[in-house]
Coordinates of C-alpha atoms in Angstrom, one line a residue:
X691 CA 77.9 167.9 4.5
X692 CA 81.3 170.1 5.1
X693 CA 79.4 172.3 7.5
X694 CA 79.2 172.7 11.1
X695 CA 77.1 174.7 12.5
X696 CA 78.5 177.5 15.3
X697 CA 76.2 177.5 17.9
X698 CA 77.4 180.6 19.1
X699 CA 76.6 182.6 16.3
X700 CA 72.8 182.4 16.4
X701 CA 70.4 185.5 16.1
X702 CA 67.7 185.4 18.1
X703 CA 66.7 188.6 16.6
X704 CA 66.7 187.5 13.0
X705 CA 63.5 185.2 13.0
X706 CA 61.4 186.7 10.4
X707 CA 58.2 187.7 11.6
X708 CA 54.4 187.0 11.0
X709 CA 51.6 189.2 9.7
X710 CA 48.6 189.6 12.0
X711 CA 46.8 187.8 9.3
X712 CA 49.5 184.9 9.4
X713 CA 49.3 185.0 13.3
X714 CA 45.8 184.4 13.0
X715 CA 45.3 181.9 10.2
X716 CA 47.6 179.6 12.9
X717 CA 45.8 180.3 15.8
X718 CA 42.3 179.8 14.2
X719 CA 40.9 182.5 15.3
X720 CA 39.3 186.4 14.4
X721 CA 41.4 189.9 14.2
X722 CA 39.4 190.8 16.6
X723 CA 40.5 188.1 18.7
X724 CA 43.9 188.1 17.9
X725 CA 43.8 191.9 19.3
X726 CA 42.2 190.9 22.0
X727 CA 45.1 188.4 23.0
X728 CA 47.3 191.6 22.8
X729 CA 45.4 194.1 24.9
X730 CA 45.3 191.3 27.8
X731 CA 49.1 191.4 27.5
X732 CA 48.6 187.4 26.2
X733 CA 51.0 188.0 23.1
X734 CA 53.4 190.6 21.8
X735 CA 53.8 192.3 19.0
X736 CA 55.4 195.3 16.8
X737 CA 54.1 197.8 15.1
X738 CA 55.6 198.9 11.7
X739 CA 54.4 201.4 8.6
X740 CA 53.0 198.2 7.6
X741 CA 51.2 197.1 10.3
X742 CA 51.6 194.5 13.6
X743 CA 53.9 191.9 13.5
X744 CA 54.8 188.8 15.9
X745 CA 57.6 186.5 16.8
X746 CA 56.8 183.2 15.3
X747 CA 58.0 181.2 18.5
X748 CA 55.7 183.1 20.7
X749 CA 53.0 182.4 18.7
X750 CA 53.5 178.4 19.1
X751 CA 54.2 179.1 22.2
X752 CA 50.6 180.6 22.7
X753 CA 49.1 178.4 20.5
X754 CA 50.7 174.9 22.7
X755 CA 48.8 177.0 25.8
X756 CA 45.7 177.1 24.2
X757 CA 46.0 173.3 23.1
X758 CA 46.6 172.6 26.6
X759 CA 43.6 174.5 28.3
X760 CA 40.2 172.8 28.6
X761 CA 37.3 174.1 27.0
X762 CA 34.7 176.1 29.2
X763 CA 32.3 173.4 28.8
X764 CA 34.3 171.2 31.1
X765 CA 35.2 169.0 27.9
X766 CA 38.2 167.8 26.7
X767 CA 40.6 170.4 25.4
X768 CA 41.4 170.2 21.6
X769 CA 44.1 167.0 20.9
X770 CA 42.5 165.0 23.9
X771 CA 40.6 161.2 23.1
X772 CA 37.4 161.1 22.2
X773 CA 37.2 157.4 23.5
X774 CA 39.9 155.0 25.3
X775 CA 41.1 152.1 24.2
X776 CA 42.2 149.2 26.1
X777 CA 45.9 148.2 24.5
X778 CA 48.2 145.1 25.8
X779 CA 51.6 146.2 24.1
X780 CA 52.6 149.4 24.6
X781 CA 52.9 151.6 28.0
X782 CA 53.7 155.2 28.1
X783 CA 54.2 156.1 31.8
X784 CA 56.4 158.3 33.6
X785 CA 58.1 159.8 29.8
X786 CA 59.0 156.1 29.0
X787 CA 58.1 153.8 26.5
X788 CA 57.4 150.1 27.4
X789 CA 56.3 147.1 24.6
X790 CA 54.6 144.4 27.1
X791 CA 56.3 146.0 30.1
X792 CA 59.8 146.0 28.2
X793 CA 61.8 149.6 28.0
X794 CA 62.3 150.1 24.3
X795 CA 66.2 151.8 24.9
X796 CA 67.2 147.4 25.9
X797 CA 64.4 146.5 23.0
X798 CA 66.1 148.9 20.7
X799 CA 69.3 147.1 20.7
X800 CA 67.7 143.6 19.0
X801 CA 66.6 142.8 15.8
X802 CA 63.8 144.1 14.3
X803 CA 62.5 140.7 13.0
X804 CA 63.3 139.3 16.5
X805 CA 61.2 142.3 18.3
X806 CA 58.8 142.3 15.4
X807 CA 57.9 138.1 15.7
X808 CA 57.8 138.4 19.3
X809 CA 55.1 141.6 19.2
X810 CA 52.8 139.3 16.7
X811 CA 53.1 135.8 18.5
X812 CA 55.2 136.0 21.3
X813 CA 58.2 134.2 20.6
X814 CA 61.2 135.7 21.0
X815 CA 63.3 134.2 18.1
X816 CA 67.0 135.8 17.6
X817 CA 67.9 134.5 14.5
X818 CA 64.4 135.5 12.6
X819 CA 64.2 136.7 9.1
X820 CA 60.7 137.5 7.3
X821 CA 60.7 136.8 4.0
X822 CA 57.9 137.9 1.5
X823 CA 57.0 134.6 -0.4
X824 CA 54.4 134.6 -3.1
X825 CA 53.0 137.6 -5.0
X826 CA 56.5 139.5 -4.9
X827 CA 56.8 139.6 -8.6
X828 CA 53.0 140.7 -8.9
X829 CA 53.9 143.5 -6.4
X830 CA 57.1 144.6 -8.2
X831 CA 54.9 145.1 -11.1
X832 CA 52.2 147.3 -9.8
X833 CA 54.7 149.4 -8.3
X834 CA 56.5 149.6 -11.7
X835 CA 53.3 150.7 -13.5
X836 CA 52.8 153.7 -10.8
X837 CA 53.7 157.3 -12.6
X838 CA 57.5 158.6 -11.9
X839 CA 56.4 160.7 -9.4
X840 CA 55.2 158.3 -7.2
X841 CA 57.1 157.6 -3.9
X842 CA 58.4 154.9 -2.3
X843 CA 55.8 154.9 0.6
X844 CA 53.0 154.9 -2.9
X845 CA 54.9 151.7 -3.7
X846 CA 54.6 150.0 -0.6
X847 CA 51.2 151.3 -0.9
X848 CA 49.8 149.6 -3.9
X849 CA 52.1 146.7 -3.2
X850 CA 50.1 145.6 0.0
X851 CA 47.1 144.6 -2.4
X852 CA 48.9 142.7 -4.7
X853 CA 50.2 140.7 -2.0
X854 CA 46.3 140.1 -0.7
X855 CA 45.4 139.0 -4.4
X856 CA 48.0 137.1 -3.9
X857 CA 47.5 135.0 -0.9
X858 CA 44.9 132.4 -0.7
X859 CA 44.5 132.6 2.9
X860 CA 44.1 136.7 3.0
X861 CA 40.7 136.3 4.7
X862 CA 41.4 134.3 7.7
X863 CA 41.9 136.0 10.7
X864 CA 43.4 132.6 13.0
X865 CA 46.4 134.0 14.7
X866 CA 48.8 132.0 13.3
X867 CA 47.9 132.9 9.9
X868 CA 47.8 136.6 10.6
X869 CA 51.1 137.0 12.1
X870 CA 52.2 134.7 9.3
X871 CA 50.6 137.4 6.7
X872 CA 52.2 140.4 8.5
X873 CA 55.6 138.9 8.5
X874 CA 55.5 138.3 4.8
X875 CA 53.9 141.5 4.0
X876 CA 56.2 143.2 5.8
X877 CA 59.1 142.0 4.4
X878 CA 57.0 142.4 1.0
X879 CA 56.9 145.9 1.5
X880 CA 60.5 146.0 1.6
X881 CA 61.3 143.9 -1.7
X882 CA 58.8 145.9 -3.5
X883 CA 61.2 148.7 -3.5
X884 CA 64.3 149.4 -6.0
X885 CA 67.7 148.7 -4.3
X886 CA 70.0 151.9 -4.2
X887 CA 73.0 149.8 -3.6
X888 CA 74.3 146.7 -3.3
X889 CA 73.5 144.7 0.2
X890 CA 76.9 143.2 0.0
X891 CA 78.5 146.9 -0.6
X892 CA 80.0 148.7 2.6
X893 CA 82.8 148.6 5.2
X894 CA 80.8 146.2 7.1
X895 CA 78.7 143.2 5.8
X896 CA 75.2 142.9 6.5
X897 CA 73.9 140.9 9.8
X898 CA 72.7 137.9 8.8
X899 CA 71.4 135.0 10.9
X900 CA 72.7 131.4 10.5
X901 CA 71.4 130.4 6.7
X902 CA 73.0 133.8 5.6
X903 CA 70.2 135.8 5.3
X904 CA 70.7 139.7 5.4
X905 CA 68.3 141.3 8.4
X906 CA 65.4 143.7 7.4
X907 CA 67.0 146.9 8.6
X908 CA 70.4 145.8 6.0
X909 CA 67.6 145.1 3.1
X910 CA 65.6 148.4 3.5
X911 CA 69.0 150.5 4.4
X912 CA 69.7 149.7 0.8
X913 CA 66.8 150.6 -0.9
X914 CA 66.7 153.9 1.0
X915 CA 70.5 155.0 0.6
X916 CA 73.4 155.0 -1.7
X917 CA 75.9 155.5 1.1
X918 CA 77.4 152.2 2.2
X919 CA 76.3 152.2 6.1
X920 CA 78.6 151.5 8.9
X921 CA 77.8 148.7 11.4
X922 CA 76.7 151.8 13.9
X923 CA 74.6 153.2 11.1
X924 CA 72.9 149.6 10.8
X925 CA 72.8 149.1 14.5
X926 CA 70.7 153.0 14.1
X927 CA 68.4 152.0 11.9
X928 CA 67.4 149.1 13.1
X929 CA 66.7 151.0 16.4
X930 CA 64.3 153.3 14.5
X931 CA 62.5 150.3 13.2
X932 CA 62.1 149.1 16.7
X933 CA 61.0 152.5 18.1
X934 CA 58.9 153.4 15.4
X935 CA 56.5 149.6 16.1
X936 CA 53.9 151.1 17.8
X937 CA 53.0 154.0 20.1
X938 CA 49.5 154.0 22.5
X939 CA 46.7 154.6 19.8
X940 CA 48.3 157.0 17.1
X941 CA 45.2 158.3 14.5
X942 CA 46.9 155.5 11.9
X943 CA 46.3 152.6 14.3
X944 CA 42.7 154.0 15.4
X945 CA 41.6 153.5 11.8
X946 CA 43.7 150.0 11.7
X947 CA 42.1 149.1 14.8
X948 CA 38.5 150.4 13.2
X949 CA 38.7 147.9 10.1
X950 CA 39.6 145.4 12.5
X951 CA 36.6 146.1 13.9
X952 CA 34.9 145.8 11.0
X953 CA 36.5 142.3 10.8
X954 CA 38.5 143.2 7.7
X955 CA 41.5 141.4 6.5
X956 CA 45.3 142.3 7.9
X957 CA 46.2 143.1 4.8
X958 CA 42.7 145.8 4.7
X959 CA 44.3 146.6 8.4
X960 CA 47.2 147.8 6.8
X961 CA 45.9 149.9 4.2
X962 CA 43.4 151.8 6.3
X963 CA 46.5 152.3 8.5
X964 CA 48.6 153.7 5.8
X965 CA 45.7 155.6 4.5
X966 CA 45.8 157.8 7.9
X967 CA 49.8 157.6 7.9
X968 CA 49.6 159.4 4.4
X969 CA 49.4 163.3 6.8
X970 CA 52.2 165.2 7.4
X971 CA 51.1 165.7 11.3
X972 CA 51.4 162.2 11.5
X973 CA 53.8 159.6 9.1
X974 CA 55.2 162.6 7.2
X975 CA 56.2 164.5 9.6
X976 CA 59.8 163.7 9.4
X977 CA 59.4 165.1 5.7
X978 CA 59.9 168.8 7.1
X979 CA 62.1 168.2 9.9
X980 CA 65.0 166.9 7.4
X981 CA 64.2 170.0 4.8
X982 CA 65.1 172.1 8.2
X983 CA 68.2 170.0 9.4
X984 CA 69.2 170.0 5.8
X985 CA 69.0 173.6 5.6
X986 CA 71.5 174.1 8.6
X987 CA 74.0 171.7 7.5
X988 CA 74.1 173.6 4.2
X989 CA 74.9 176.7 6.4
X990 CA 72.1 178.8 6.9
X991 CA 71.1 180.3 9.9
X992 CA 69.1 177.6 12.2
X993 CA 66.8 180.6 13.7
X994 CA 65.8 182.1 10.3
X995 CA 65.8 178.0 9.4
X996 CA 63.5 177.7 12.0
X997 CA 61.3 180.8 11.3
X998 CA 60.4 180.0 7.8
X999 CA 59.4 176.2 8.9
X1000 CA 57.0 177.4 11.4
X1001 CA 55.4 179.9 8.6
X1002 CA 55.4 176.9 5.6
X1003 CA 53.6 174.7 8.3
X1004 CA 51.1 177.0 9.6
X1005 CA 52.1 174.9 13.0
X1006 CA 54.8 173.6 15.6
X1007 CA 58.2 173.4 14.5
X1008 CA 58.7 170.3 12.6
X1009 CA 60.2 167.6 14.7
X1010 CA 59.6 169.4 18.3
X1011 CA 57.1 168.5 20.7
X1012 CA 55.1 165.5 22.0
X1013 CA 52.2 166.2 24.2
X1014 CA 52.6 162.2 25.4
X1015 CA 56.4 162.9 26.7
X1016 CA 56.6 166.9 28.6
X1017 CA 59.9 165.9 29.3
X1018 CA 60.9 164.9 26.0
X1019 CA 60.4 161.7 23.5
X1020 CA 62.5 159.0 24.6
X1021 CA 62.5 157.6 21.4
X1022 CA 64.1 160.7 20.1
X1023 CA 66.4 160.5 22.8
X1024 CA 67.4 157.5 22.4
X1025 CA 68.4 157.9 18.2
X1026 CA 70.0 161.3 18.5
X1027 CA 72.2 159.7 21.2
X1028 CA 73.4 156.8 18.9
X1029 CA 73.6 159.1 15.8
X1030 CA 75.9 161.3 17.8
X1031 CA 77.8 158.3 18.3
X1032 CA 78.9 157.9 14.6
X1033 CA 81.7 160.9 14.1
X1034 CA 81.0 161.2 10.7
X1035 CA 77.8 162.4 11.2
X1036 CA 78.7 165.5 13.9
X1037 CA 77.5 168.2 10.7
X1038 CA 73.9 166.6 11.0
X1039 CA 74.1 166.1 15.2
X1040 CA 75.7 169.6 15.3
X1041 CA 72.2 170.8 13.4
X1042 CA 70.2 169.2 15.7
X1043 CA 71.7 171.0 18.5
X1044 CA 71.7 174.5 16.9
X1045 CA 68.0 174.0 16.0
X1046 CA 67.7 172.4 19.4
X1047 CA 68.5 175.6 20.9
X1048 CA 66.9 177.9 19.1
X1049 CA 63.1 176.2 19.8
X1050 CA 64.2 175.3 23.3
X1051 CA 64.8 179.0 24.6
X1052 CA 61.7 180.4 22.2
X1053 CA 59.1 177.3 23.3
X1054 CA 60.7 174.9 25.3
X1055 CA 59.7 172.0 23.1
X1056 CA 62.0 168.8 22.6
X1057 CA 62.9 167.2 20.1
X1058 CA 60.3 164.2 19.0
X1059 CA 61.0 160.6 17.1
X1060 CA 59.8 162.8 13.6
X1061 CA 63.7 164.9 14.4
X1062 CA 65.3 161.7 15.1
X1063 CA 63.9 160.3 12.1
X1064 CA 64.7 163.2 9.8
X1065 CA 68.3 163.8 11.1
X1066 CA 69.1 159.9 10.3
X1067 CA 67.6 159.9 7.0
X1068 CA 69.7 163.2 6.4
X1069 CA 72.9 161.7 7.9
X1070 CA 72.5 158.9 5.9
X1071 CA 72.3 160.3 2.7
X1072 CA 68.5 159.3 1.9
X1073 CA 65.8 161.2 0.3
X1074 CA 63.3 163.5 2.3
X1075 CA 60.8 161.5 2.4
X1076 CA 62.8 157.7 3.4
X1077 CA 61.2 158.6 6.7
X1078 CA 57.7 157.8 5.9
X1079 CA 59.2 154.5 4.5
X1080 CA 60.9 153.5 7.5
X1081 CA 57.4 154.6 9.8
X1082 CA 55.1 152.5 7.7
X1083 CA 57.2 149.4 7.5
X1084 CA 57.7 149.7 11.1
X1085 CA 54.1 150.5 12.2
X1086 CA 53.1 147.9 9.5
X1087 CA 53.8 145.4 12.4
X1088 CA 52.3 147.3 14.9
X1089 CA 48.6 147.3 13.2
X1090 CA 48.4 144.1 13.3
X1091 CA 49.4 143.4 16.8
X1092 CA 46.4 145.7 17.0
X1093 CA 44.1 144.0 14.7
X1094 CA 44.8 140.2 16.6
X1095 CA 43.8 142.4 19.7
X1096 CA 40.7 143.6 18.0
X1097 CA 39.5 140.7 16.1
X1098 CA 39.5 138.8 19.9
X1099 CA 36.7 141.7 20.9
X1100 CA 33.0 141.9 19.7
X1101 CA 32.5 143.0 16.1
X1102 CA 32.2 146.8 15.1
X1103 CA 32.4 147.5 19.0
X1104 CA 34.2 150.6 17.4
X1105 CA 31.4 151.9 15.3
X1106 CA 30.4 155.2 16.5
X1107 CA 27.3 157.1 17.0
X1108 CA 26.9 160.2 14.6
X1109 CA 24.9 163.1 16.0
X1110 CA 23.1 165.2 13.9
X1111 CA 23.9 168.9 13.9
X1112 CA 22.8 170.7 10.5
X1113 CA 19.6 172.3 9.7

């Protein structure tokens, strides 16, 4: 990571361009209607010996506009809720993020165990630790038996049922013994996976509370990374882990919230929750948005960078844009802030900013927590896809604040009607 990028030497001009038939395939629609766009002056293009061409920012421009417009019908436009859910934990009002009324920038500063135990049961505990109890060594094995390609996310994964099989109290749904389930199974989660490094390895030793147990954010910082961390990369993953708990009623905790429903088990929570995670407009987002920054750092042009993410997606720029947050994700805000912080990391934050740049003067999108996510995974020398890792473990916790919420309301209340529309 010996590169930094020059802002200064960006080309606008050198975004490589898409085919009217690419144009079309990502705005869903006809030639015809793509042409139309263009005789109502709606979207540029160029015409070459072989054939129209258009700017690839302008078109996710256009496409964000059409997202945003409602339908004729007077109906929700496309992206809005179908239903509304009542939710006690997290508040997004005003472009902030509140947990119970708490802004997540003083929240991201604690513990993840301590904000974690205090989501589930409402203790607020500064010293906690989870710890996965029985069933670890079953989970470790079913992970080992998965193929070598399988990631880490597919080890957590497969691990969550072993740990069900493995507690004798999986079934009951009292409070106590759920948040006692999600605490171990989170911690589980971790565990399951191979360590990368030594705990005990680094300038700087782990954070452990009085019996000398290591935090959650030191345990899965190993598994994830060879690099020994400094206490500020610590202190930034932990923050992730805090950010990443919950957010209003993502797909991933609809279908959490829908097995609930059903009255099925946390641990059945969590995999209908991972289940939806498994999408890279969702969990995996942060998947692409690293690939990107990575591409930068290694000292390619961040416009062309850009370009041929938008075409590989068929979509938004990975890592840019969050209908909830106009302004901007706070969450992103918030981790870019403190990875620009660590001067050891300024190739990866100088990245972000040349990338920044180019989609803010093409679309005016921000960057959102998938970025964040992908420039500290990048930073901190982990593999593409350590962001899913660090979303699920996180969001592990928030399903099953979730569940307890649903379990408390009338069975399969979220059982929908179908309507029939064939033939």
């Amino acid at each position: 990571m010996q590169h930094i990028v020059n802002v200064d030497r960006i080309n606008m001009d050198a975004l490589p361009r898409l085919t009217a038939d690419q144009t079309a395939e990502r705005l869903g629609v006809k030639l015809e209607t793509l042409y139309a766009y263009v005789a109502r002056g709606r979207l540029g293009r160029e015409r070459t010996a072989e054939g129209s061409t258009f700017d690839p920012l302008e078109v996710e421009r256009f496409a964000a506009s059409r997202r945003r417009r409602p339908s004729a019908d007077g109906g929700h436009s496309e992206g809005r809720p179908l239903m509304v859910i009542e939710t006690a934990f997290a508040l997004i009002e005003d472009g902030e993020l509140r947990y119970r009324g708490r802004p997540v920038d003083e929240l991201a500063a604690e513990p993840f165990e301590t904000v974690a135990r205090w989501a589930l049961t409402g203790e607020w505990d500064a010293a906690a630790r989870f710890a996965p109890g029985t069933g670890v060594d079953a989970a470790r094995a079913v992970a080992r038996a998965l193929p070598a390609a399988a990631g880490d996310r597919d080890r957590q994964l497969v691990a969550v049922s072993a740990f069900a099989a493995s507690d004798p109290l999986r079934a009951s749904l009292d409070p106590a013994a759920v948040a006692s389930a999600a605490e171990r199974l989170v911690a589980g989660m971790v565990e399951v996976l191979a360590p990368r490094r030594s705990i005990d390895q680094g300038p700087t030793a782990a954070p452990s509370n009085a019996n000398g147990q290591p935090d959650l954010a030191s345990r899965l910082f190993a598994r994830l990374s060879p690099a020994a961390p400094s206490a500020n990369d610590i202190r930034l993953f932990n923050a992730a882990l805090v950010l990443l708990l919950d957010h209003d009623i993502a797909v991933s905790t609809l279908a959490a919230r829908a097995a609930a429903s059903a009255r099925a088990t946390p641990y059945g929570v969590v995999v209908a929750g991972l289940g939806a995670l498994d999408s890279p407009l969702h969990g995996n987002a942060s998947r692409a948005a690293h690939q990107l920054l990575a591409r930068v750092v290694a000292g390619e042009d961040p416009a062309r960078a850009v370009a041929d993410a938008v075409v590989a997606s068929h979509g938004p720029v990975p890592g840019f844009g969050q209908p909830l947050y106009p302004t901007g994700d706070p969450r992103a805000r918030i981790l870019l802030g403190m990875l620009a912080d660590e001067p050891r990391h300024a190739a990866v934050t100088a990245a972000v900013e040349a990338v920044g740049d180019v989609v803010r003067e093409r679309t005016g999108a921000h960057p959102n927590v998938d970025l964040a996510l992908g420039a500290l995974t990048l930073a901190t020398g982990m593999r593409d896809d350590a962001g899913e890792v660090v979303f699920a473990t996180a969001r592990t916790v928030g399903w099953i604040v979730h569940a307890l919420d649903e379990y408390a309301q009338r069975p399969l209340r979220l059982r929908p009607v179908g309507r029939y529309v064939g033939p």
